[in-house]
Amino acid sequence: MTETGIQPDAFTCSTLIHGLCKTGQVGCALQLKNNMMKWNCRPSVVSYSAIIDTLCRGGLVDEALILFSDMHRDLNVLPDVVVYNSLINGICNSGRLNEAKRLLKEMASRGIFASVTTYSCMIHCHCLHGRWEEAKRFFDAMMDQGILPNTVTFNILIDSCSKDGMMEDAWGYLNLMHQMHIKPDLCLTGRLQEAAKLFDLMVDRGLEPDEFRYSVLIIGYCKNRKLDEATQLFKKMKRSGLQPDTVTYTALLGGLYRVGRVREAERLVSEMQSFGPSPNEVTYATMMNGLCKNRKLDKAVELFESMEGIGIIANIEMYSILTYGLCQAGQLEDARKLFIEIPNKGLTPNVVTYNTMIKGLFRDKMLLEAYTLFIEMEEKGCSPNARTYDTFINGFLRAKEPAKALQFLRKMREGYLSPAAARFQLLHLWPHCLCLLRQNIALKK
């Protein structure tokens, strides 16, 4: 760009800085940031944030603080909570707790509200250093301010409690998650053994697990594809006189379908219908999805058609699942009929439903119909997402129509997607688009 006399603007520089930071080239990112003044553009808070975060993640906290001071001197840039979170996280990881507290106070003095990420960082570093009372005070402070803890916050506390042998406290936080309708993923983040150990220690101490605690571990085993352990625990739960609820049955069904154990899943469905709790909409969606993924499309269609007779009303998720299954099986006309039926049922297609149909149309090389559906999607107020654009860009590239692919890249830059997603697509696909364009020009010549 510079060699041809085109001056990069702030968006271009920010895109490249983001890409350099993502690939660990923070030195080049800093150099580019310093060169921006030559092109009459200034780094934004996003550019500063990307570099500061990369420095902190690399353990270069002092260098990040120096850049943060430079940022303060730039009157056109105002620090935000994202920048402070990166710094607090980096400082906490280096064990400088007092500095982290100072930054937290500085945020408040500048009128920048701490987020759940900010407090989670503070809680994490205090737990790591065994300062439990202070960690609990930060947890209480965020709750008092109306900042709800998320899964990450709870995982930090549960993990720390279990490692320090504070089993009752760990289960207390799990129960609090349940009360706040936050799905526990202690078992879903590579820490399944810890969850199982926590469960076994509880039993060893004479504390009888309840339905909730069994369900947490069963769901964890299912998510980690450990179906033998999940089914054994499920049987043990019933032997203990506890009744699995619909959530537990549905999780086990989803796990069985995921690993292709369709017959076991069917037996579990029969058991649920005869002796267990009534299946709900989520259960039926799980069954339909499992049947489609295991190429049992006829059974999925049969299940879909039978639901209304037993009082289960199909929702848009179910329509999306079946539409996807039909498209994957090459039954595009059946998928289109189902798609056309959606408004007649009082439902509105969502971005997943549209994306499924658009991808199916591209697979059958029906480019015009796919584009027409995109127009309809926008007219009906359904915003395209990253997958929508990815489908169009890759679809047009495969059809050797790079100009149309570039058109969708430009739409992304105009603000149809978040900057991060747009930057990724631009960096990833732009060279391929240009290559195809050059080939087309050469052929015309």
CSV table of C-alpha atoms in Angstrom, one decimal:
chain,number,residue,atom,x,y,z
A,1,MET,CA,0.0,0.0,0.0
A,2,THR,CA,2.7,2.5,1.0
A,3,GLU,CA,4.8,1.6,-2.1
A,4,THR,CA,1.9,2.5,-4.4
A,5,GLY,CA,1.3,5.8,-2.6
A,6,ILE,CA,-1.8,4.6,-0.6
A,7,GLN,CA,-1.7,5.8,3.0
A,8,PRO,CA,-3.0,3.2,5.4
A,9,ASP,CA,-5.8,4.4,7.6
A,10,ALA,CA,-6.5,3.7,11.3
A,11,PHE,CA,-8.7,0.7,10.5
A,12,THR,CA,-6.0,-0.9,8.3
A,13,CYS,CA,-3.3,-0.4,11.0
A,14,SER,CA,-5.6,-1.6,13.7
A,15,THR,CA,-6.3,-4.8,11.7
A,16,LEU,CA,-2.7,-5.5,11.1
A,17,ILE,CA,-1.8,-4.8,14.8
A,18,HIS,CA,-4.5,-7.2,15.9
A,19,GLY,CA,-3.1,-9.9,13.5
A,20,LEU,CA,0.5,-9.3,14.6
A,21,CYS,CA,-0.5,-9.6,18.3
A,22,LYS,CA,-2.5,-12.8,17.6
A,23,THR,CA,0.6,-14.4,16.1
A,24,GLY,CA,2.9,-13.2,18.9
A,25,GLN,CA,4.7,-10.6,16.9
A,26,VAL,CA,4.3,-7.9,19.5
A,27,GLY,CA,7.5,-6.1,18.5
A,28,CYS,CA,6.3,-5.5,15.0
A,29,ALA,CA,2.9,-4.4,16.4
A,30,LEU,CA,4.6,-1.8,18.6
A,31,GLN,CA,6.7,-0.6,15.6
A,32,LEU,CA,3.6,-0.3,13.5
A,33,LYS,CA,1.8,1.6,16.2
A,34,ASN,CA,4.7,4.1,16.4
A,35,ASN,CA,4.7,4.6,12.7
A,36,MET,CA,1.0,5.5,12.4
A,37,MET,CA,1.7,9.2,12.9
A,38,LYS,CA,3.6,9.2,9.6
A,39,TRP,CA,0.3,8.4,7.9
A,40,ASN,CA,-1.7,11.0,9.7
A,41,CYS,CA,-3.6,8.4,11.8
A,42,ARG,CA,-3.5,7.6,15.5
A,43,PRO,CA,-3.7,4.3,17.4
A,44,SER,CA,-7.1,3.7,18.9
A,45,VAL,CA,-7.9,2.2,22.3
A,46,VAL,CA,-8.4,-1.2,20.5
A,47,SER,CA,-4.8,-1.1,19.2
A,48,TYR,CA,-3.4,-0.2,22.6
A,49,SER,CA,-5.5,-2.9,24.2
A,50,ALA,CA,-4.3,-5.6,21.8
A,51,ILE,CA,-0.6,-4.8,22.4
A,52,ILE,CA,-1.0,-4.4,26.2
A,53,ASP,CA,-2.8,-7.7,26.4
A,54,THR,CA,-0.2,-9.5,24.4
A,55,LEU,CA,2.6,-8.1,26.5
A,56,CYS,CA,0.8,-9.1,29.7
A,57,ARG,CA,0.2,-12.6,28.4
A,58,GLY,CA,3.9,-12.9,27.6
A,59,GLY,CA,4.9,-11.9,31.1
A,60,LEU,CA,6.2,-8.5,30.0
A,61,VAL,CA,4.1,-6.6,32.6
A,62,ASP,CA,6.5,-3.7,33.1
A,63,GLU,CA,6.6,-3.1,29.3
A,64,ALA,CA,2.8,-3.1,29.3
A,65,LEU,CA,2.7,-0.5,32.1
A,66,ILE,CA,5.1,1.7,30.1
A,67,LEU,CA,2.8,1.5,27.1
A,68,PHE,CA,-0.2,2.2,29.4
A,69,SER,CA,1.5,5.4,30.5
A,70,ASP,CA,2.0,6.4,26.9
A,71,MET,CA,-1.7,5.8,26.3
A,72,HIS,CA,-2.6,8.1,29.2
A,73,ARG,CA,-0.5,10.9,27.6
A,74,ASP,CA,-2.5,10.5,24.3
A,75,LEU,CA,-5.4,12.8,24.9
A,76,ASN,CA,-7.4,11.3,22.1
A,77,VAL,CA,-7.5,7.8,23.7
A,78,LEU,CA,-9.4,6.9,26.8
A,79,PRO,CA,-8.6,3.7,28.6
A,80,ASP,CA,-11.5,1.3,29.0
A,81,VAL,CA,-12.3,-1.7,31.2
A,82,VAL,CA,-10.7,-4.1,28.6
A,83,VAL,CA,-7.3,-2.4,28.9
A,84,TYR,CA,-7.5,-2.4,32.7
A,85,ASN,CA,-8.6,-6.1,32.8
A,86,SER,CA,-5.5,-7.1,30.7
A,87,LEU,CA,-3.2,-5.2,33.0
A,88,ILE,CA,-4.8,-6.5,36.2
A,89,ASN,CA,-4.7,-10.0,34.9
A,90,GLY,CA,-1.0,-9.6,34.0
A,91,ILE,CA,-0.1,-8.0,37.3
A,92,CYS,CA,-2.0,-10.7,39.3
A,93,ASN,CA,-0.3,-13.5,37.4
A,94,SER,CA,3.1,-12.0,38.4
A,95,GLY,CA,2.0,-12.0,42.1
A,96,ARG,CA,1.9,-8.2,42.5
A,97,LEU,CA,-1.4,-8.1,44.4
A,98,ASN,CA,-1.0,-4.6,45.9
A,99,GLU,CA,-0.5,-3.1,42.4
A,100,ALA,CA,-3.6,-4.9,41.1
A,101,LYS,CA,-5.6,-3.4,44.0
A,102,ARG,CA,-4.2,0.1,43.1
A,103,LEU,CA,-5.3,-0.3,39.5
A,104,LEU,CA,-8.8,-1.4,40.7
A,105,LYS,CA,-9.1,1.8,42.7
A,106,GLU,CA,-7.8,3.9,39.8
A,107,MET,CA,-10.5,2.4,37.6
A,108,ALA,CA,-13.2,3.5,40.1
A,109,SER,CA,-11.7,7.0,40.4
A,110,ARG,CA,-11.8,7.4,36.6
A,111,GLY,CA,-15.5,6.3,36.5
A,112,ILE,CA,-14.7,3.0,34.8
A,113,PHE,CA,-16.8,0.3,36.2
A,114,ALA,CA,-15.2,-3.1,37.0
A,115,SER,CA,-16.6,-6.1,35.1
A,116,VAL,CA,-17.0,-9.7,36.1
A,117,THR,CA,-13.7,-10.3,34.4
A,118,THR,CA,-12.0,-7.8,36.6
A,119,TYR,CA,-13.3,-9.3,39.8
A,120,SER,CA,-12.6,-12.9,38.6
A,121,CYS,CA,-8.9,-11.9,38.1
A,122,MET,CA,-8.7,-10.4,41.6
A,123,ILE,CA,-10.4,-13.5,43.1
A,124,HIS,CA,-8.1,-15.9,41.2
A,125,CYS,CA,-4.9,-14.3,42.2
A,126,HIS,CA,-5.9,-14.1,45.9
A,127,CYS,CA,-7.0,-17.8,45.8
A,128,LEU,CA,-3.6,-18.7,44.3
A,129,HIS,CA,-1.8,-17.1,47.1
A,130,GLY,CA,-4.0,-18.6,49.8
A,131,ARG,CA,-5.6,-15.3,50.8
A,132,TRP,CA,-9.1,-16.8,51.0
A,133,GLU,CA,-10.7,-14.1,53.2
A,134,GLU,CA,-9.7,-11.4,50.7
A,135,ALA,CA,-11.0,-13.5,47.7
A,136,LYS,CA,-14.3,-13.9,49.5
A,137,ARG,CA,-14.5,-10.2,50.1
A,138,PHE,CA,-14.0,-9.5,46.4
A,139,PHE,CA,-16.7,-12.0,45.6
A,140,ASP,CA,-19.1,-10.3,48.1
A,141,ALA,CA,-18.2,-6.9,46.7
A,142,MET,CA,-19.1,-7.9,43.1
A,143,MET,CA,-22.4,-9.3,44.3
A,144,ASP,CA,-23.2,-6.2,46.3
A,145,GLN,CA,-22.6,-4.1,43.1
A,146,GLY,CA,-25.0,-6.2,41.1
A,147,ILE,CA,-22.2,-7.8,39.1
A,148,LEU,CA,-23.2,-11.4,38.7
A,149,PRO,CA,-20.4,-14.0,38.8
A,150,ASN,CA,-20.1,-16.2,35.7
A,151,THR,CA,-18.9,-19.8,35.1
A,152,VAL,CA,-15.3,-18.7,35.2
A,153,THR,CA,-15.7,-17.0,38.6
A,154,PHE,CA,-17.3,-20.1,40.1
A,155,ASN,CA,-14.8,-22.4,38.5
A,156,ILE,CA,-11.9,-20.5,40.2
A,157,LEU,CA,-13.6,-20.7,43.6
A,158,ILE,CA,-14.6,-24.4,43.3
A,159,ASP,CA,-11.2,-25.4,42.0
A,160,SER,CA,-9.4,-23.6,44.8
A,161,CYS,CA,-11.8,-25.0,47.5
A,162,SER,CA,-11.3,-28.6,46.2
A,163,LYS,CA,-7.5,-28.2,46.1
A,164,ASP,CA,-7.5,-26.9,49.7
A,165,GLY,CA,-9.8,-29.7,50.9
A,166,MET,CA,-12.7,-27.4,51.5
A,167,MET,CA,-15.3,-29.8,50.0
A,168,GLU,CA,-18.4,-28.3,51.6
A,169,ASP,CA,-17.5,-24.8,50.4
A,170,ALA,CA,-16.9,-26.2,46.9
A,171,TRP,CA,-20.3,-27.9,46.8
A,172,GLY,CA,-21.8,-24.7,48.3
A,173,TYR,CA,-20.6,-22.7,45.3
A,174,LEU,CA,-21.9,-25.4,43.0
A,175,ASN,CA,-25.3,-25.1,44.6
A,176,LEU,CA,-25.2,-21.4,44.3
A,177,MET,CA,-24.5,-21.7,40.6
A,178,HIS,CA,-27.5,-24.0,40.3
A,179,GLN,CA,-29.7,-21.4,42.2
A,180,MET,CA,-28.5,-18.7,39.8
A,181,HIS,CA,-29.3,-20.9,36.8
A,182,ILE,CA,-25.6,-20.9,35.7
A,183,LYS,CA,-24.6,-24.1,34.1
A,184,PRO,CA,-21.6,-25.6,36.0
A,185,ASP,CA,-18.8,-26.7,33.8
A,186,LEU,CA,-16.3,-27.9,36.4
A,187,CYS,CA,-16.5,-31.1,34.4
A,188,LEU,CA,-16.3,-29.5,31.0
A,189,THR,CA,-13.0,-27.6,31.2
A,190,GLY,CA,-10.5,-30.5,31.4
A,191,ARG,CA,-11.0,-30.9,35.1
A,192,LEU,CA,-13.3,-33.9,35.1
A,193,GLN,CA,-11.0,-36.0,37.4
A,194,GLU,CA,-11.1,-33.2,40.0
A,195,ALA,CA,-14.9,-33.2,39.9
A,196,ALA,CA,-15.0,-37.0,40.3
A,197,LYS,CA,-12.5,-36.8,43.2
A,198,LEU,CA,-14.6,-34.1,44.8
A,199,PHE,CA,-17.6,-36.4,44.5
A,200,ASP,CA,-15.8,-39.5,45.9
A,201,LEU,CA,-14.4,-37.5,48.8
A,202,MET,CA,-17.9,-36.4,49.7
A,203,VAL,CA,-19.1,-40.0,49.7
A,204,ASP,CA,-16.1,-41.1,51.8
A,205,ARG,CA,-16.9,-38.5,54.4
A,206,GLY,CA,-20.4,-39.9,54.8
A,207,LEU,CA,-22.1,-37.1,52.9
A,208,GLU,CA,-24.8,-38.6,50.6
A,209,PRO,CA,-24.8,-36.8,47.2
A,210,ASP,CA,-28.2,-35.5,46.0
A,211,GLU,CA,-29.7,-35.4,42.5
A,212,PHE,CA,-28.0,-32.2,41.6
A,213,ARG,CA,-24.5,-33.5,42.4
A,214,TYR,CA,-25.1,-36.7,40.5
A,215,SER,CA,-26.3,-34.7,37.6
A,216,VAL,CA,-23.3,-32.4,37.5
A,217,LEU,CA,-20.9,-35.3,37.2
A,218,ILE,CA,-23.1,-37.3,34.7
A,219,ILE,CA,-23.3,-34.2,32.5
A,220,GLY,CA,-19.5,-33.8,32.8
A,221,TYR,CA,-18.9,-37.4,31.7
A,222,CYS,CA,-21.2,-37.0,28.8
A,223,LYS,CA,-19.6,-33.8,27.6
A,224,ASN,CA,-16.2,-35.5,27.8
A,225,ARG,CA,-17.5,-38.6,25.9
A,226,LYS,CA,-16.9,-40.9,28.9
A,227,LEU,CA,-20.2,-42.7,28.4
A,228,ASP,CA,-19.4,-45.8,30.3
A,229,GLU,CA,-18.7,-43.8,33.4
A,230,ALA,CA,-21.8,-41.7,32.8
A,231,THR,CA,-24.1,-44.7,32.5
A,232,GLN,CA,-22.6,-46.5,35.5
A,233,LEU,CA,-23.1,-43.3,37.6
A,234,PHE,CA,-26.6,-43.0,36.2
A,235,LYS,CA,-27.4,-46.6,37.4
A,236,LYS,CA,-25.8,-45.9,40.8
A,237,MET,CA,-28.0,-42.8,41.2
A,238,LYS,CA,-31.1,-44.8,40.6
A,239,ARG,CA,-29.9,-47.6,43.0
A,240,SER,CA,-29.5,-44.9,45.7
A,241,GLY,CA,-33.2,-44.2,45.4
A,242,LEU,CA,-32.7,-40.9,43.5
A,243,GLN,CA,-34.8,-40.1,40.5
A,244,PRO,CA,-32.9,-38.5,37.6
A,245,ASP,CA,-34.7,-35.5,36.2
A,246,THR,CA,-35.3,-34.5,32.6
A,247,VAL,CA,-32.0,-32.6,32.4
A,248,THR,CA,-30.0,-35.7,33.4
A,249,TYR,CA,-31.9,-38.0,31.0
A,250,THR,CA,-31.4,-35.5,28.2
A,251,ALA,CA,-27.7,-35.1,28.8
A,252,LEU,CA,-27.2,-38.8,28.8
A,253,LEU,CA,-29.2,-39.2,25.6
A,254,GLY,CA,-27.1,-36.5,23.9
A,255,GLY,CA,-23.9,-38.2,25.0
A,256,LEU,CA,-25.0,-41.6,23.7
A,257,TYR,CA,-26.1,-40.2,20.3
A,258,ARG,CA,-22.8,-38.2,20.1
A,259,VAL,CA,-20.7,-41.4,20.3
A,260,GLY,CA,-23.0,-43.3,18.0
A,261,ARG,CA,-24.6,-45.6,20.6
A,262,VAL,CA,-28.1,-45.2,19.1
A,263,ARG,CA,-29.6,-48.4,20.4
A,264,GLU,CA,-28.7,-47.6,24.0
A,265,ALA,CA,-30.2,-44.1,23.4
A,266,GLU,CA,-33.4,-45.6,22.1
A,267,ARG,CA,-33.6,-47.9,25.2
A,268,LEU,CA,-33.1,-44.9,27.4
A,269,VAL,CA,-35.9,-43.1,25.7
A,270,SER,CA,-38.3,-46.0,26.3
A,271,GLU,CA,-37.3,-46.1,30.0
A,272,MET,CA,-37.9,-42.4,30.3
A,273,GLN,CA,-41.3,-42.7,28.7
A,274,SER,CA,-42.3,-45.6,30.9
A,275,PHE,CA,-40.8,-44.8,34.3
A,276,GLY,CA,-38.9,-41.5,34.1
A,277,PRO,CA,-39.9,-37.8,33.9
A,278,SER,CA,-41.7,-36.7,30.8
A,279,PRO,CA,-39.5,-35.6,27.9
A,280,ASN,CA,-39.6,-31.9,27.1
A,281,GLU,CA,-38.8,-29.8,24.0
A,282,VAL,CA,-35.0,-30.0,24.8
A,283,THR,CA,-35.2,-33.8,25.0
A,284,TYR,CA,-37.0,-34.0,21.6
A,285,ALA,CA,-34.5,-31.6,20.0
A,286,THR,CA,-31.6,-33.7,21.4
A,287,MET,CA,-33.2,-36.9,20.0
A,288,MET,CA,-33.8,-35.3,16.6
A,289,ASN,CA,-30.3,-33.9,16.4
A,290,GLY,CA,-28.8,-37.3,17.5
A,291,LEU,CA,-30.8,-39.2,14.9
A,292,CYS,CA,-29.8,-36.7,12.1
A,293,LYS,CA,-26.1,-36.9,13.1
A,294,ASN,CA,-26.3,-40.7,13.0
A,295,ARG,CA,-27.9,-40.8,9.6
A,296,LYS,CA,-31.3,-41.9,10.9
A,297,LEU,CA,-33.1,-39.2,9.0
A,298,ASP,CA,-36.3,-41.2,8.5
A,299,LYS,CA,-36.7,-41.7,12.3
A,300,ALA,CA,-35.9,-38.0,12.9
A,301,VAL,CA,-38.7,-37.0,10.5
A,302,GLU,CA,-41.1,-39.6,12.1
A,303,LEU,CA,-40.3,-38.2,15.5
A,304,PHE,CA,-40.8,-34.6,14.3
A,305,GLU,CA,-44.2,-35.5,12.8
A,306,SER,CA,-45.4,-37.4,16.0
A,307,MET,CA,-44.6,-34.6,18.5
A,308,GLU,CA,-47.7,-32.5,17.9
A,309,GLY,CA,-49.9,-35.5,18.8
A,310,ILE,CA,-48.4,-35.8,22.3
A,311,GLY,CA,-48.5,-32.0,23.0
A,312,ILE,CA,-44.9,-31.1,22.1
A,313,ILE,CA,-44.9,-28.0,19.8
A,314,ALA,CA,-42.0,-27.8,17.5
A,315,ASN,CA,-39.8,-24.7,18.0
A,316,ILE,CA,-37.4,-23.0,15.6
A,317,GLU,CA,-34.5,-25.0,17.0
A,318,MET,CA,-36.2,-28.3,15.9
A,319,TYR,CA,-36.9,-26.9,12.5
A,320,SER,CA,-33.3,-25.9,12.1
A,321,ILE,CA,-32.1,-29.3,13.2
A,322,LEU,CA,-34.3,-31.1,10.7
A,323,THR,CA,-33.5,-28.7,7.9
A,324,TYR,CA,-29.8,-29.3,8.5
A,325,GLY,CA,-30.3,-33.1,8.4
A,326,LEU,CA,-32.2,-32.9,5.2
A,327,CYS,CA,-29.6,-30.6,3.6
A,328,GLN,CA,-26.8,-32.9,4.7
A,329,ALA,CA,-28.6,-35.9,3.2
A,330,GLY,CA,-28.9,-34.0,-0.1
A,331,GLN,CA,-32.7,-33.7,0.2
A,332,LEU,CA,-32.7,-30.0,-0.6
A,333,GLU,CA,-36.3,-29.8,-1.9
A,334,ASP,CA,-37.6,-31.4,1.3
A,335,ALA,CA,-35.5,-28.9,3.3
A,336,ARG,CA,-37.0,-26.0,1.3
A,337,LYS,CA,-40.6,-27.2,1.9
A,338,LEU,CA,-39.9,-27.4,5.6
A,339,PHE,CA,-38.3,-24.0,5.6
A,340,ILE,CA,-41.3,-22.5,3.8
A,341,GLU,CA,-43.6,-24.1,6.4
A,342,ILE,CA,-41.9,-22.2,9.3
A,343,PRO,CA,-43.9,-18.9,9.1
A,344,ASN,CA,-47.2,-20.9,8.8
A,345,LYS,CA,-46.5,-22.3,12.3
A,346,GLY,CA,-46.1,-18.8,13.7
A,347,LEU,CA,-42.3,-19.1,14.0
A,348,THR,CA,-39.6,-16.9,12.6
A,349,PRO,CA,-36.4,-18.4,11.0
A,350,ASN,CA,-33.3,-17.4,12.9
A,351,VAL,CA,-29.8,-17.0,11.7
A,352,VAL,CA,-29.0,-20.7,12.2
A,353,THR,CA,-32.0,-21.7,10.0
A,354,TYR,CA,-31.1,-19.2,7.3
A,355,ASN,CA,-27.4,-20.3,7.4
A,356,THR,CA,-28.4,-23.9,7.0
A,357,MET,CA,-30.6,-23.2,3.9
A,358,ILE,CA,-28.0,-20.9,2.4
A,359,LYS,CA,-25.2,-23.5,2.8
A,360,GLY,CA,-27.5,-26.2,1.2
A,361,LEU,CA,-28.2,-23.9,-1.7
A,362,PHE,CA,-24.5,-23.3,-2.3
A,363,ARG,CA,-23.9,-27.0,-2.1
A,364,ASP,CA,-26.3,-27.5,-5.0
A,365,LYS,CA,-24.7,-24.5,-6.8
A,366,MET,CA,-27.9,-22.4,-6.5
A,367,LEU,CA,-26.0,-19.2,-6.0
A,368,LEU,CA,-28.9,-16.8,-7.1
A,369,GLU,CA,-31.3,-18.5,-4.7
A,370,ALA,CA,-28.8,-18.3,-1.9
A,371,TYR,CA,-28.3,-14.5,-2.5
A,372,THR,CA,-32.1,-14.0,-2.6
A,373,LEU,CA,-32.4,-15.7,0.8
A,374,PHE,CA,-29.7,-13.4,2.1
A,375,ILE,CA,-31.8,-10.4,1.0
A,376,GLU,CA,-34.9,-11.8,2.6
A,377,MET,CA,-32.9,-12.5,5.8
A,378,GLU,CA,-31.9,-8.8,6.1
A,379,GLU,CA,-35.4,-7.5,5.1
A,380,LYS,CA,-36.9,-9.6,8.0
A,381,GLY,CA,-34.5,-8.2,10.5
A,382,CYS,CA,-32.4,-11.3,11.0
A,383,SER,CA,-28.8,-10.1,11.1
A,384,PRO,CA,-26.2,-12.2,9.3
A,385,ASN,CA,-23.4,-13.5,11.5
A,386,ALA,CA,-19.8,-14.7,10.9
A,387,ARG,CA,-20.9,-18.0,9.6
A,388,THR,CA,-23.3,-16.4,7.1
A,389,TYR,CA,-20.5,-14.4,5.6
A,390,ASP,CA,-18.1,-17.3,5.7
A,391,THR,CA,-20.6,-19.4,3.7
A,392,PHE,CA,-21.0,-16.7,1.0
A,393,ILE,CA,-17.3,-15.9,0.7
A,394,ASN,CA,-16.2,-19.5,0.5
A,395,GLY,CA,-19.2,-20.4,-1.7
A,396,PHE,CA,-18.4,-17.6,-4.2
A,397,LEU,CA,-14.7,-18.5,-4.1
A,398,ARG,CA,-15.4,-22.2,-4.9
A,399,ALA,CA,-17.7,-21.0,-7.7
A,400,LYS,CA,-14.7,-18.9,-9.0
A,401,GLU,CA,-16.6,-15.6,-8.5
A,402,PRO,CA,-14.0,-13.6,-6.5
A,403,ALA,CA,-15.7,-10.2,-7.2
A,404,LYS,CA,-18.8,-11.4,-5.3
A,405,ALA,CA,-16.7,-12.8,-2.5
A,406,LEU,CA,-15.0,-9.4,-2.2
A,407,GLN,CA,-18.4,-7.7,-2.1
A,408,PHE,CA,-19.2,-9.7,1.0
A,409,LEU,CA,-15.8,-8.9,2.5
A,410,ARG,CA,-16.6,-5.2,2.0
A,411,LYS,CA,-20.0,-5.6,3.7
A,412,MET,CA,-18.2,-7.0,6.7
A,413,ARG,CA,-16.0,-3.9,6.8
A,414,GLU,CA,-19.0,-1.7,6.6
A,415,GLY,CA,-20.0,-2.9,10.0
A,416,TYR,CA,-22.2,-6.0,9.4
A,417,LEU,CA,-20.0,-7.9,11.8
A,418,SER,CA,-17.8,-7.2,14.8
A,419,PRO,CA,-14.4,-5.8,13.9
A,420,ALA,CA,-12.6,-8.9,15.2
A,421,ALA,CA,-14.5,-11.2,12.9
A,422,ALA,CA,-14.1,-8.9,10.0
A,423,ARG,CA,-10.4,-8.5,10.5
A,424,PHE,CA,-10.0,-12.3,10.7
A,425,GLN,CA,-11.8,-12.9,7.4
A,426,LEU,CA,-10.0,-10.0,5.7
A,427,LEU,CA,-6.6,-11.3,6.7
A,428,HIS,CA,-7.4,-14.9,5.9
A,429,LEU,CA,-9.2,-14.6,2.6
A,430,TRP,CA,-8.1,-11.4,0.9
A,431,PRO,CA,-4.9,-13.0,-0.7
A,432,HIS,CA,-7.0,-15.8,-2.2
A,433,CYS,CA,-9.6,-13.3,-3.6
A,434,LEU,CA,-6.8,-11.2,-5.2
A,435,CYS,CA,-5.2,-14.3,-6.7
A,436,LEU,CA,-8.5,-15.3,-8.4
A,437,LEU,CA,-9.1,-11.8,-9.6
A,438,ARG,CA,-5.7,-11.7,-11.2
A,439,GLN,CA,-6.3,-15.0,-12.9
A,440,ASN,CA,-9.6,-13.7,-14.3
A,441,ILE,CA,-8.0,-10.6,-15.6
A,442,ALA,CA,-5.2,-12.6,-17.2
A,443,LEU,CA,-7.8,-14.8,-18.9
A,444,LYS,CA,-9.7,-11.8,-20.3
A,445,LYS,CA,-6.5,-10.4,-21.7
